[in-house]
Short mmCIF file of C-alpha atoms and ligand atoms in Angstrom, two decimals:
data_model
loop_
_atom_site.label_atom_id
_atom_site.label_comp_id
_atom_site.label_asym_id
_atom_site.label_seq_id
_atom_site.Cartn_x
_atom_site.Cartn_y
_atom_site.Cartn_z
CA MET E 1 -39.15 17.67 29.13
CA THR E 2 -35.37 17.51 28.83
CA THR E 3 -33.63 14.84 26.81
CA THR E 4 -30.07 13.81 27.26
CA ASN E 5 -27.95 12.92 24.28
CA PRO E 6 -26.82 9.30 24.31
CA ALA E 7 -23.13 8.96 25.06
CA PRO E 8 -21.15 8.48 21.86
CA ALA E 9 -20.49 4.84 21.09
CA GLU E 10 -16.99 3.71 21.92
CA PHE E 11 -14.87 0.71 21.23
CA ALA E 12 -11.80 -0.78 22.86
CA SER E 13 -8.43 -1.48 21.32
CA LEU E 14 -7.18 -4.82 22.67
CA SER E 15 -3.74 -6.37 22.99
CA PRO E 16 -3.59 -9.51 20.80
CA ARG E 17 -0.96 -10.90 23.18
CA THR E 18 -2.86 -10.56 26.47
CA GLY E 19 -6.42 -9.64 25.50
CA ALA E 20 -6.10 -6.61 27.81
CA GLU E 21 -7.84 -3.38 26.91
CA LEU E 22 -5.27 -0.82 25.75
CA ALA E 23 -7.54 2.21 25.31
CA ARG E 24 -11.02 3.24 24.19
CA TYR E 25 -11.86 5.28 21.10
CA PRO E 26 -15.03 6.88 19.77
CA VAL E 27 -17.02 5.41 16.92
CA HIS E 28 -17.34 8.44 14.67
CA ASP E 29 -20.69 8.83 12.93
CA GLY E 30 -21.66 10.36 9.60
CA GLU E 31 -22.10 13.87 10.96
CA GLN E 32 -18.66 13.83 12.58
CA VAL E 33 -17.09 12.44 9.41
CA ARG E 34 -18.67 15.17 7.28
CA ALA E 35 -17.55 17.88 9.73
CA ALA E 36 -13.99 16.51 9.66
CA VAL E 37 -13.90 16.54 5.86
CA ARG E 38 -15.32 20.09 5.80
CA ASP E 39 -12.65 21.36 8.22
CA ALA E 40 -9.93 19.50 6.35
CA GLY E 41 -11.14 21.20 3.15
CA GLU E 42 -10.62 24.63 4.70
CA ALA E 43 -7.17 23.63 5.92
CA ALA E 44 -6.33 22.37 2.42
CA ALA E 45 -6.45 25.90 1.00
CA TRP E 46 -3.89 27.07 3.57
CA TRP E 47 -1.68 24.02 3.04
CA ASP E 48 -1.75 24.43 -0.75
CA GLY E 49 -0.92 28.13 -0.35
CA LEU E 50 2.28 27.30 1.54
CA GLY E 51 3.81 25.93 -1.64
CA PHE E 52 6.32 23.12 -1.87
CA ALA E 53 8.96 24.82 0.30
CA GLY E 54 6.56 25.64 3.15
CA ARG E 55 5.20 22.09 3.18
CA ARG E 56 8.66 20.59 2.99
CA THR E 57 9.79 22.52 6.09
CA ARG E 58 6.80 21.37 8.09
CA LEU E 59 6.95 17.74 6.95
CA GLY E 60 10.67 17.80 7.79
CA ALA E 61 9.76 18.90 11.32
CA TRP E 62 7.32 15.98 11.56
CA LYS E 63 10.08 13.61 10.45
CA LYS E 64 12.32 14.85 13.28
CA VAL E 65 9.58 14.33 15.88
CA LEU E 66 8.98 10.80 14.58
CA VAL E 67 12.70 10.02 14.78
CA ALA E 68 12.89 11.42 18.33
CA GLN E 69 9.81 9.44 19.41
CA LEU E 70 10.43 6.33 17.30
CA ASP E 71 10.32 3.92 20.23
CA ARG E 72 7.20 5.48 21.73
CA VAL E 73 5.34 5.19 18.42
CA ALA E 74 6.68 1.68 17.77
CA ARG E 75 5.47 0.61 21.21
CA VAL E 76 1.88 1.48 20.27
CA VAL E 77 2.29 -0.46 17.00
CA ALA E 78 3.64 -3.51 18.88
CA ASP E 79 0.94 -3.29 21.57
CA GLU E 80 -1.94 -3.08 19.11
CA THR E 81 -0.71 -5.61 16.53
CA GLY E 82 1.17 -8.00 18.81
CA LYS E 83 4.22 -7.93 16.52
CA PRO E 84 7.74 -8.02 18.02
CA PHE E 85 8.99 -4.58 19.06
CA ASP E 86 11.89 -4.55 16.57
CA ASP E 87 9.48 -5.35 13.71
CA ALA E 88 7.40 -2.36 14.82
CA ARG E 89 10.53 -0.18 14.91
CA LEU E 90 11.46 -1.31 11.41
CA GLU E 91 8.03 -0.26 10.23
CA VAL E 92 8.42 3.23 11.69
CA VAL E 93 11.92 3.51 10.17
CA LEU E 94 10.56 2.73 6.71
CA ALA E 95 7.70 5.22 7.12
CA ILE E 96 10.19 7.94 8.13
CA ASP E 97 12.24 7.27 5.00
CA HIS E 98 9.13 7.58 2.82
CA LEU E 99 8.17 10.82 4.58
CA ASP E 100 11.60 12.21 3.77
CA TRP E 101 11.44 11.13 0.12
CA ALA E 102 7.92 12.40 -0.50
CA SER E 103 8.54 15.81 1.04
CA SER E 104 11.90 16.32 -0.64
CA HIS E 105 10.80 15.14 -4.12
CA ALA E 106 7.33 16.69 -4.34
CA GLU E 107 8.50 19.87 -6.03
CA LYS E 108 10.65 18.11 -8.60
CA VAL E 109 7.86 15.67 -9.52
CA LEU E 110 4.83 17.96 -9.33
CA LYS E 111 5.98 21.42 -10.36
CA ARG E 112 4.60 22.73 -13.63
CA ARG E 113 6.70 21.63 -16.60
CA SER E 114 6.76 22.74 -20.22
CA VAL E 115 6.02 20.31 -23.01
CA SER E 116 6.44 20.73 -26.74
CA PRO E 117 3.33 22.21 -28.38
CA GLY E 118 4.02 20.23 -31.58
CA MET E 119 4.20 21.45 -35.16
CA LEU E 120 0.56 22.37 -35.71
CA MET E 121 0.31 24.39 -32.50
CA GLY E 122 3.78 25.96 -32.58
CA ASN E 123 2.26 29.31 -31.56
CA GLN E 124 1.32 27.91 -28.12
CA ALA E 125 3.27 27.49 -24.89
CA ALA E 126 2.17 24.17 -23.38
CA SER E 127 2.62 23.04 -19.79
CA VAL E 128 1.47 20.32 -17.41
CA GLY E 129 0.89 20.96 -13.71
CA TYR E 130 -0.16 18.77 -10.80
CA ARG E 131 -2.59 20.46 -8.44
CA PRO E 132 -3.77 19.00 -5.12
CA LEU E 133 -7.11 17.21 -4.94
CA GLY E 134 -8.08 18.92 -1.66
CA VAL E 135 -8.98 16.34 0.99
CA VAL E 136 -7.75 12.77 0.63
CA GLY E 137 -9.46 10.05 2.68
CA VAL E 138 -7.14 7.25 3.76
CA ILE E 139 -8.62 3.96 4.98
CA GLY E 140 -5.99 1.69 6.49
CA PRO E 141 -5.41 -1.93 7.53
CA TRP E 142 -3.98 -3.27 10.79
CA ASN E 143 -1.07 -5.42 9.62
CA TYR E 144 1.38 -2.55 8.99
CA PRO E 145 -0.60 0.22 10.66
CA ILE E 146 2.14 2.87 10.21
CA PHE E 147 4.02 1.85 7.09
CA THR E 148 1.00 1.14 4.90
CA PRO E 149 -1.18 4.22 5.51
CA MET E 150 1.88 6.49 5.57
CA GLY E 151 2.47 5.39 1.97
CA SER E 152 -0.66 7.36 1.17
CA ILE E 153 -0.68 9.99 3.94
CA VAL E 154 2.78 11.48 3.40
CA TYR E 155 2.55 11.44 -0.39
CA ALA E 156 -0.90 13.08 -0.24
CA LEU E 157 0.34 15.75 2.20
CA ALA E 158 3.50 16.42 0.18
CA ALA E 159 1.32 16.89 -2.91
CA GLY E 160 -0.58 19.68 -1.10
CA ASN E 161 -3.65 17.84 0.20
CA THR E 162 -4.93 17.47 3.73
CA VAL E 163 -5.85 13.99 4.96
CA VAL E 164 -8.68 12.41 6.90
CA PHE E 165 -7.50 9.01 8.08
CA LYS E 166 -9.67 6.09 9.23
CA PRO E 167 -7.27 3.54 10.75
CA SER E 168 -8.30 -0.08 11.21
CA GLU E 169 -10.50 -0.72 14.23
CA LEU E 170 -7.70 -3.00 15.47
CA THR E 171 -5.08 -0.21 15.45
CA PRO E 172 -6.81 3.11 16.25
CA GLY E 173 -4.06 4.12 18.71
CA VAL E 174 -1.48 4.08 15.93
CA GLY E 175 -3.60 6.55 13.96
CA HIS E 176 -3.67 8.82 16.98
CA GLU E 177 0.10 8.61 17.32
CA LEU E 178 0.50 9.87 13.75
CA ALA E 179 -1.83 12.84 14.33
CA ARG E 180 -0.26 13.60 17.71
CA THR E 181 3.32 13.69 16.38
CA LEU E 182 2.31 15.83 13.40
CA ALA E 183 0.54 18.31 15.71
CA GLU E 184 3.65 18.48 17.88
CA ALA E 185 5.81 19.25 14.85
CA VAL E 186 3.53 21.75 13.10
CA PRO E 187 2.05 24.36 15.45
CA GLU E 188 -0.49 25.60 12.87
CA VAL E 189 -2.23 22.20 13.00
CA GLY E 190 -4.32 23.57 15.88
CA ARG E 191 -6.04 25.88 13.41
CA TYR E 192 -5.56 23.90 10.20
CA PRO E 193 -6.18 20.16 10.63
CA LEU E 194 -3.72 18.55 8.23
CA LEU E 195 -4.30 15.00 9.43
CA THR E 196 -7.58 14.19 11.14
CA VAL E 197 -8.05 10.72 12.57
CA LEU E 198 -11.54 9.22 12.64
CA THR E 199 -12.01 5.96 14.47
CA GLY E 200 -14.61 3.26 14.11
CA PHE E 201 -15.58 0.30 11.97
CA GLY E 202 -16.65 -0.24 8.36
CA PRO E 203 -19.60 2.21 8.50
CA THR E 204 -17.26 5.07 9.56
CA GLY E 205 -15.08 4.25 6.54
CA ALA E 206 -18.14 4.14 4.29
CA GLU E 207 -19.21 7.61 5.54
CA LEU E 208 -15.76 8.90 4.61
CA CYS E 209 -16.19 7.57 1.07
CA ARG E 210 -19.52 9.43 0.77
CA ALA E 211 -18.58 12.68 2.54
CA PRO E 212 -19.11 15.74 0.33
CA GLY E 213 -15.78 17.35 -0.56
CA ILE E 214 -13.66 14.22 -0.44
CA GLY E 215 -11.20 14.36 -3.36
CA LYS E 216 -10.02 10.76 -3.40
CA ILE E 217 -10.06 7.63 -1.27
CA ALA E 218 -6.82 5.69 -0.77
CA PHE E 219 -7.89 2.29 0.49
CA THR E 220 -5.69 -0.52 1.80
CA GLY E 221 -7.33 -3.75 2.88
CA SER E 222 -8.95 -6.85 1.47
CA ALA E 223 -10.37 -7.00 -2.06
CA ALA E 224 -13.83 -7.78 -0.63
CA THR E 225 -13.88 -4.54 1.37
CA GLY E 226 -12.28 -2.75 -1.57
CA ARG E 227 -15.33 -3.57 -3.68
CA ARG E 228 -17.60 -2.02 -1.02
CA VAL E 229 -15.40 1.07 -0.88
CA MET E 230 -15.55 1.40 -4.66
CA SER E 231 -19.32 1.15 -4.72
CA ALA E 232 -19.66 3.83 -2.00
CA CYS E 233 -17.24 6.06 -3.94
CA ALA E 234 -19.13 5.43 -7.18
CA GLU E 235 -22.12 7.41 -5.86
CA ASN E 236 -20.20 10.69 -6.21
CA LEU E 237 -17.62 9.55 -8.78
CA VAL E 238 -14.90 9.82 -6.14
CA PRO E 239 -11.66 8.35 -7.52
CA VAL E 240 -10.08 5.49 -5.60
CA LEU E 241 -6.69 3.93 -5.08
CA MET E 242 -6.93 0.24 -4.22
CA GLU E 243 -4.13 -1.52 -2.34
CA CYS E 244 -5.54 -4.99 -1.75
CA GLY E 245 -4.25 -8.45 -0.90
CA GLY E 246 -1.81 -10.77 -2.60
CA LYS E 247 -0.62 -14.34 -3.01
CA ASP E 248 2.97 -13.49 -3.74
CA PRO E 249 5.23 -16.12 -5.30
CA LEU E 250 8.96 -16.65 -4.82
CA ILE E 251 10.81 -18.43 -7.61
CA VAL E 252 14.00 -20.39 -6.95
CA ASP E 253 15.93 -21.07 -10.15
CA GLY E 254 18.40 -23.94 -10.54
CA ASP E 255 21.44 -21.63 -10.19
CA ALA E 256 20.11 -19.62 -7.21
CA ASP E 257 21.97 -18.98 -3.97
CA LEU E 258 19.98 -21.50 -1.93
CA ASP E 259 20.96 -20.19 1.50
CA ALA E 260 19.80 -16.71 0.59
CA ALA E 261 16.64 -18.01 -1.10
CA ALA E 262 15.69 -20.17 1.90
CA ASP E 263 16.31 -17.29 4.31
CA ALA E 264 14.16 -15.01 2.12
CA ALA E 265 11.36 -17.57 1.84
CA VAL E 266 11.21 -17.96 5.63
CA TRP E 267 11.46 -14.25 6.44
CA GLY E 268 9.09 -13.28 3.60
CA GLY E 269 6.57 -15.93 4.62
CA MET E 270 6.78 -15.91 8.40
CA SER E 271 7.72 -12.39 9.55
CA ASN E 272 4.79 -10.48 11.07
CA ALA E 273 3.29 -13.98 11.48
CA GLY E 274 2.68 -14.05 7.71
CA GLN E 275 0.32 -11.09 7.90
CA THR E 276 2.07 -9.19 5.12
CA CYS E 277 0.31 -8.18 1.92
CA VAL E 278 3.58 -8.71 -0.01
CA GLY E 279 4.58 -11.72 2.10
CA VAL E 280 5.79 -14.89 0.42
CA GLU E 281 2.87 -17.34 0.28
CA ARG E 282 3.95 -19.65 -2.57
CA VAL E 283 7.40 -20.87 -3.57
CA TYR E 284 8.19 -22.51 -6.90
CA VAL E 285 11.54 -24.25 -6.77
CA VAL E 286 13.27 -25.88 -9.72
CA GLU E 287 13.33 -29.66 -9.27
CA SER E 288 17.14 -30.02 -9.49
CA VAL E 289 17.66 -27.98 -6.28
CA ALA E 290 14.34 -28.65 -4.51
CA GLY E 291 15.63 -31.22 -2.01
CA ARG E 292 18.47 -29.01 -0.78
CA PHE E 293 16.26 -25.92 -0.70
CA LEU E 294 13.52 -27.65 1.31
CA GLU E 295 16.06 -28.84 3.84
CA LYS E 296 17.41 -25.31 4.33
CA VAL E 297 13.89 -23.93 4.75
CA ARG E 298 13.07 -26.69 7.22
CA GLU E 299 16.16 -25.90 9.28
CA THR E 300 15.45 -22.16 9.45
CA ALA E 301 11.67 -22.26 9.89
CA SER E 302 11.66 -24.93 12.57
CA ARG E 303 13.89 -22.77 14.78
CA LEU E 304 11.40 -19.89 14.92
CA GLN E 305 9.72 -19.16 18.23
CA VAL E 306 6.18 -17.93 18.59
CA GLY E 307 5.73 -15.28 21.25
CA GLY E 308 2.86 -15.04 23.67
CA ALA E 309 1.84 -12.84 26.56
CA ALA E 310 5.13 -13.43 28.38
CA HIS E 311 7.80 -13.25 25.64
CA GLU E 312 8.28 -11.60 22.27
CA GLY E 313 9.38 -14.50 20.06
CA ASP E 314 10.21 -14.25 16.35
CA LEU E 315 6.52 -14.23 15.47
CA GLY E 316 3.73 -12.56 17.38
CA PRO E 317 0.18 -13.89 17.70
CA MET E 318 -2.39 -13.35 14.98
CA THR E 319 -3.53 -9.74 15.28
CA MET E 320 -7.05 -10.68 14.24
CA PRO E 321 -7.97 -13.93 16.02
CA ALA E 322 -10.55 -14.88 13.34
CA GLN E 323 -7.72 -15.19 10.78
CA THR E 324 -6.64 -18.37 12.58
CA ASP E 325 -9.65 -20.18 11.09
CA VAL E 326 -8.59 -19.20 7.57
CA VAL E 327 -5.04 -20.49 8.15
CA ARG E 328 -6.37 -23.78 9.60
CA ARG E 329 -8.73 -24.27 6.65
CA HIS E 330 -5.86 -23.77 4.19
CA VAL E 331 -3.50 -26.14 6.03
CA VAL E 332 -6.09 -28.89 6.55
CA ASP E 333 -7.35 -28.72 2.96
CA ALA E 334 -3.81 -28.86 1.55
CA LEU E 335 -2.90 -31.89 3.68
CA GLU E 336 -6.16 -33.70 2.86
CA ARG E 337 -5.47 -33.20 -0.81
CA GLY E 338 -2.04 -34.81 -0.75
CA GLY E 339 0.23 -32.01 0.45
CA ARG E 340 3.10 -33.01 2.74
CA ALA E 341 4.20 -31.14 5.86
CA VAL E 342 7.85 -30.07 5.92
CA VAL E 343 7.49 -27.95 9.07
CA GLY E 344 4.50 -28.06 11.44
CA GLY E 345 1.04 -29.08 10.30
CA ALA E 346 -2.57 -28.79 11.38
CA GLU E 347 -1.44 -29.03 15.02
CA SER E 348 0.52 -25.75 14.57
CA VAL E 349 -2.75 -23.83 14.39
CA PRO E 350 -4.26 -23.57 17.89
CA ALA E 351 -7.99 -24.04 18.31
CA GLU E 352 -8.42 -20.83 20.32
CA GLY E 353 -6.63 -18.08 18.35
CA GLY E 354 -3.25 -16.94 19.72
CA GLY E 355 0.04 -17.72 18.02
CA ILE E 356 0.40 -20.05 15.05
CA SER E 357 3.71 -21.87 14.65
CA PRO E 358 5.30 -21.82 11.19
CA VAL E 359 3.88 -24.29 8.69
CA VAL E 360 5.71 -25.26 5.49
CA LEU E 361 3.95 -27.61 3.08
CA THR E 362 5.10 -29.15 -0.18
CA ASP E 363 3.53 -30.95 -3.15
CA VAL E 364 0.27 -29.08 -2.60
CA PRO E 365 -2.17 -29.25 -5.57
CA GLU E 366 -2.19 -25.97 -7.45
CA ASP E 367 -5.96 -25.67 -7.20
CA SER E 368 -6.11 -25.92 -3.39
CA VAL E 369 -7.07 -22.83 -1.42
CA ALA E 370 -3.57 -22.71 0.12
CA VAL E 371 -2.30 -21.89 -3.38
CA THR E 372 -5.18 -19.86 -4.82
CA GLU E 373 -6.37 -17.71 -1.87
CA GLU E 374 -4.55 -15.25 0.39
CA THR E 375 -3.72 -17.12 3.66
CA PHE E 376 -2.34 -14.17 5.65
CA GLY E 377 -0.69 -16.40 8.22
CA PRO E 378 2.64 -18.21 8.77
CA LEU E 379 2.06 -20.80 6.03
CA VAL E 380 4.34 -21.21 3.03
CA VAL E 381 3.61 -23.69 0.23
CA ILE E 382 6.67 -24.91 -1.68
CA ASN E 383 6.00 -26.73 -4.95
CA ARG E 384 8.55 -28.18 -7.34
CA VAL E 385 8.65 -27.22 -11.02
CA PRO E 386 10.72 -28.62 -13.91
CA ASP E 387 12.19 -25.19 -14.76
CA ALA E 388 11.90 -21.47 -14.04
CA ASP E 389 9.59 -20.89 -17.02
CA GLU E 390 7.01 -23.23 -15.49
CA ALA E 391 7.50 -21.37 -12.22
CA VAL E 392 6.58 -18.11 -13.97
CA ARG E 393 3.53 -19.72 -15.55
CA ARG E 394 2.26 -20.93 -12.15
CA ALA E 395 3.20 -17.68 -10.42
CA ASN E 396 0.98 -15.83 -12.92
CA ALA E 397 -1.92 -18.26 -12.59
CA THR E 398 -3.80 -16.50 -9.75
CA GLY E 399 -6.10 -13.49 -9.92
CA TYR E 400 -3.74 -11.57 -7.60
CA GLY E 401 -0.71 -9.62 -8.77
CA LEU E 402 0.94 -7.64 -5.99
CA GLY E 403 4.62 -8.50 -5.44
CA ALA E 404 7.00 -11.34 -6.30
CA THR E 405 10.53 -12.54 -5.66
CA VAL E 406 13.02 -14.24 -7.97
CA PHE E 407 16.21 -15.97 -6.90
CA SER E 408 18.37 -16.67 -9.94
CA ALA E 409 22.03 -16.04 -10.73
CA LYS E 410 21.55 -15.50 -14.47
CA ARG E 411 17.87 -14.99 -15.34
CA GLY E 412 16.61 -12.71 -12.54
CA ALA E 413 15.73 -9.66 -14.63
CA GLU E 414 14.38 -11.74 -17.52
CA LEU E 415 12.04 -13.75 -15.26
CA ALA E 416 10.98 -10.66 -13.29
CA GLN E 417 9.69 -8.96 -16.41
CA GLN E 418 7.47 -11.91 -17.25
CA LEU E 419 5.67 -11.77 -13.90
CA ARG E 420 2.19 -10.25 -13.87
CA CYS E 421 2.49 -8.11 -10.74
CA GLY E 422 3.37 -4.63 -9.55
CA MET E 423 6.76 -5.17 -7.87
CA VAL E 424 9.54 -7.77 -7.99
CA SER E 425 12.61 -8.28 -5.78
CA ILE E 426 15.51 -10.16 -7.33
CA ASN E 427 17.88 -12.07 -5.01
CA GLY E 428 16.32 -10.29 -2.01
CA VAL E 429 12.84 -10.19 -0.53
CA ILE E 430 10.32 -7.32 -0.22
CA SER E 431 13.24 -4.98 -1.04
CA PHE E 432 11.05 -2.77 -3.25
CA ALA E 433 8.94 -1.62 -0.27
CA GLY E 434 11.95 0.03 1.37
CA ILE E 435 12.96 2.00 -1.74
CA PRO E 436 10.84 5.17 -1.67
CA ALA E 437 11.46 5.95 -5.35
CA LEU E 438 9.80 2.67 -6.41
CA PRO E 439 6.03 2.80 -6.99
CA PHE E 440 4.05 0.23 -4.99
CA GLY E 441 0.75 -1.36 -6.00
CA GLY E 442 -0.82 -4.28 -7.79
CA VAL E 443 -2.96 -5.54 -10.64
CA GLY E 444 -6.13 -7.65 -10.74
CA GLU E 445 -7.46 -8.65 -7.30
CA SER E 446 -4.49 -6.85 -5.74
CA GLY E 447 -5.91 -3.50 -6.79
CA PHE E 448 -4.78 -0.55 -8.88
CA GLY E 449 -3.07 2.81 -8.56
CA ARG E 450 0.32 3.37 -6.96
CA ILE E 451 1.66 4.68 -3.68
CA HIS E 452 5.37 5.58 -3.25
CA GLY E 453 7.69 7.19 -5.77
CA ALA E 454 6.82 9.84 -8.35
CA GLU E 455 3.68 7.88 -9.32
CA GLY E 456 2.65 7.91 -5.65
CA LEU E 457 2.87 11.72 -5.58
CA ARG E 458 0.96 12.11 -8.85
CA GLU E 459 -1.70 9.72 -7.54
CA PHE E 460 -2.76 12.50 -5.14
CA ALA E 461 -2.83 15.30 -7.69
CA ARG E 462 -5.02 16.28 -10.59
CA THR E 463 -3.14 16.76 -13.80
CA GLN E 464 -3.83 20.15 -15.31
CA SER E 465 -2.84 21.00 -18.86
CA ILE E 466 -2.48 24.61 -19.98
CA ALA E 467 -2.03 25.82 -23.55
CA ARG E 468 -1.19 29.53 -23.73
CA GLN E 469 -1.31 31.25 -27.11
CA ARG E 470 1.88 33.22 -27.63
CA PHE E 471 0.92 34.75 -31.02
CA ALA E 472 -1.86 34.31 -33.58
CA LEU E 473 -1.14 32.06 -36.57
CA PRO E 474 -1.52 33.59 -40.03
CA ILE E 475 -3.75 30.65 -40.97
CA ALA E 476 -6.64 30.28 -38.52
CA VAL E 477 -8.28 26.85 -38.90
CA THR E 478 -10.16 26.75 -35.58
CA SER E 479 -12.37 29.70 -36.45
CA PHE E 480 -15.44 30.27 -38.58
CA ARG E 481 -13.23 32.74 -40.49
CA ARG E 482 -11.29 29.75 -41.80
CA THR E 483 -10.59 29.83 -45.56
CA ALA E 484 -10.17 27.07 -48.15
CA ARG E 485 -6.63 28.33 -48.78
CA GLY E 486 -5.80 28.03 -45.08
CA MET E 487 -7.11 24.45 -44.99
CA SER E 488 -5.15 23.46 -48.07
CA THR E 489 -1.93 24.90 -46.57
CA LEU E 490 -2.60 22.87 -43.40
CA LEU E 491 -3.24 19.67 -45.37
CA GLY E 492 -0.08 20.27 -47.38
CA LEU E 493 1.92 20.59 -44.18
CA VAL E 494 0.47 17.36 -42.75
CA ARG E 495 1.17 15.45 -45.98
CA THR E 496 4.77 16.67 -45.99
CA ARG E 497 5.30 15.91 -42.31
CA HIS E 498 3.40 12.64 -41.80
CA GLY E 499 2.66 11.21 -45.24
CA ARG E 500 6.10 10.18 -46.33
P1 NAD K 1 -10.20 -4.97 5.74
O1 NAD K 1 -10.57 -4.98 4.30
O2 NAD K 1 -10.98 -5.82 6.67
O3 NAD K 1 -10.29 -3.49 6.35
C1 NAD K 1 -9.53 -2.41 5.83
C2 NAD K 1 -10.13 -1.11 6.31
O4 NAD K 1 -11.39 -0.91 5.67
C3 NAD K 1 -10.41 -1.03 7.81
O5 NAD K 1 -10.03 0.26 8.27
C4 NAD K 1 -11.92 -1.20 7.89
O6 NAD K 1 -12.50 -0.60 9.02
C5 NAD K 1 -12.36 -0.49 6.63
N1 NAD K 1 -13.70 -0.87 6.14
C6 NAD K 1 -14.38 -2.03 6.36
N2 NAD K 1 -15.57 -1.99 5.70
C7 NAD K 1 -15.63 -0.80 5.07
C8 NAD K 1 -16.60 -0.18 4.22
N3 NAD K 1 -17.74 -0.80 3.88
N4 NAD K 1 -16.32 1.05 3.72
C9 NAD K 1 -15.16 1.67 4.02
N5 NAD K 1 -14.21 1.14 4.83
C10 NAD K 1 -14.43 -0.09 5.34
O7 NAD K 1 -8.65 -5.33 5.72
P2 NAD K 1 -7.71 -5.65 6.96
O8 NAD K 1 -8.12 -6.98 7.50
O9 NAD K 1 -7.64 -4.46 7.85
O10 NAD K 1 -6.29 -5.78 6.22
C11 NAD K 1 -5.83 -6.98 5.66
C12 NAD K 1 -5.89 -6.95 4.16
O11 NAD K 1 -5.20 -5.79 3.68
C13 NAD K 1 -5.18 -8.12 3.52
O12 NAD K 1 -5.93 -8.60 2.42
C14 NAD K 1 -3.87 -7.52 3.05
O13 NAD K 1 -3.26 -8.22 2.00
C15 NAD K 1 -4.30 -6.16 2.65
N6 NAD K 1 -3.17 -5.23 2.62
C16 NAD K 1 -2.76 -4.73 1.41
C17 NAD K 1 -1.67 -3.86 1.35
C18 NAD K 1 -1.21 -3.29 0.03
O14 NAD K 1 -0.47 -2.32 0.06
N7 NAD K 1 -1.60 -3.81 -1.10
C19 NAD K 1 -1.02 -3.49 2.53
C20 NAD K 1 -1.46 -4.01 3.73
C21 NAD K 1 -2.55 -4.88 3.77
#
């Protein structure tokens, strides 16, 4: 009797604007995931052997292909997420800049460096090196499907690792674009898979966490999924990097430039339809300027157009239709509990998914879900505070701690340092994400570990310390041949050096 293998399960990537099917992708199973990690492990030895210069040349070639095909790649991002085309282009631009930084700084940051051996071990030459982990698994979200995973992918590659990438099930085509452009730039990729894309849902991601040979998992997504990823990784003690959600505050001090602050609050809160991990979700404005600030926000936000199937608009539709229910729950709860609508209201959130018009609420109780939970939609809550110190206290009162913004003429740096979060922009919004040298990541429910910058390169390397004996000391204390006289000389030295 002959049996036929069942066709591999597939899934469709859909346009959030039209609902049309864009393409179909396989759902990779455990066996395929393990094979991909195995192959990536073999490629990692070749990639490591190329050294910093060989990798830099090849990553530079990838950068050029991405620049040449920027619009083609951005089109896939816009099609799969529903975001306006120029927003998608901006995302690709930022990713290209990070690719450039990571590949051109890897050697400086990761090459072996000498450190002082100290007084007691003066006969040693001491050095610290940063060796690749082998295969890095990257699990990505859909909201910035190029910019966010590239924050891990390019830093991991530049550090000498190969990557197996599981994009979100909502943006599998974007993952394929990354692998396709890299293969076009680096001919050896045919033999040595540097970036393998595996498509599917949560279980495919979970298989990646458990695959033998995986050196680290870089996860970006919600904290709830992050916990599942951590528990899968715990089985084999696989280290994890967690880039999770946020509830980022923006503080407007009494001496702030109100036009700039209002523009930042609206862009930070509404761009990408509010589906930004470091988007502005809460604003704390000092009472003395609150009226004028609210009016400026109202003016700007009420002009924004929501796009649909036929036109682009300033905001696209929600990429994940189910998120609409979360936004509605937050808006309705805030209004029922005494919040006031400045722009829009419950009617801005359509019953059947699609685009949500901007909603700005004020005087919302601090314990309502619109203030305590990530909304991930075009809703901004603006609450008044007596002064900027109270704003800091409230900003720090959630379990999240990803990014923050401060608008203040005089106290920007001082307030920024008091915020419990990973990144702060002063008198600008989300600026830190576009500066490749600045590490990116959060604390608490927002996760741990850092992408971007020197820390982002070291995140994908194992630190290796080497102590090399240059000559034997006349007094050997780490030997069974140790003498009482040797010990007393050592103790004398320590008392002279540290006891006074
Ligand atoms: P999500 O948590 O639903 O999914 C993220 C990824 O995890 C997807 O690829 C998904 O398939 C995969 N996954 C699901 N279950 C899994 C499992 N059990 N094991 C392994 N992988 C699994 O998140 P999302 O809805 O795609 O993204 C939105 C969230 O991401 C928001 O909370 C947002 O704030 C956050 N985010 C954070 C950052 C950051 O840098 N901190 C950046 C972008 C988005």
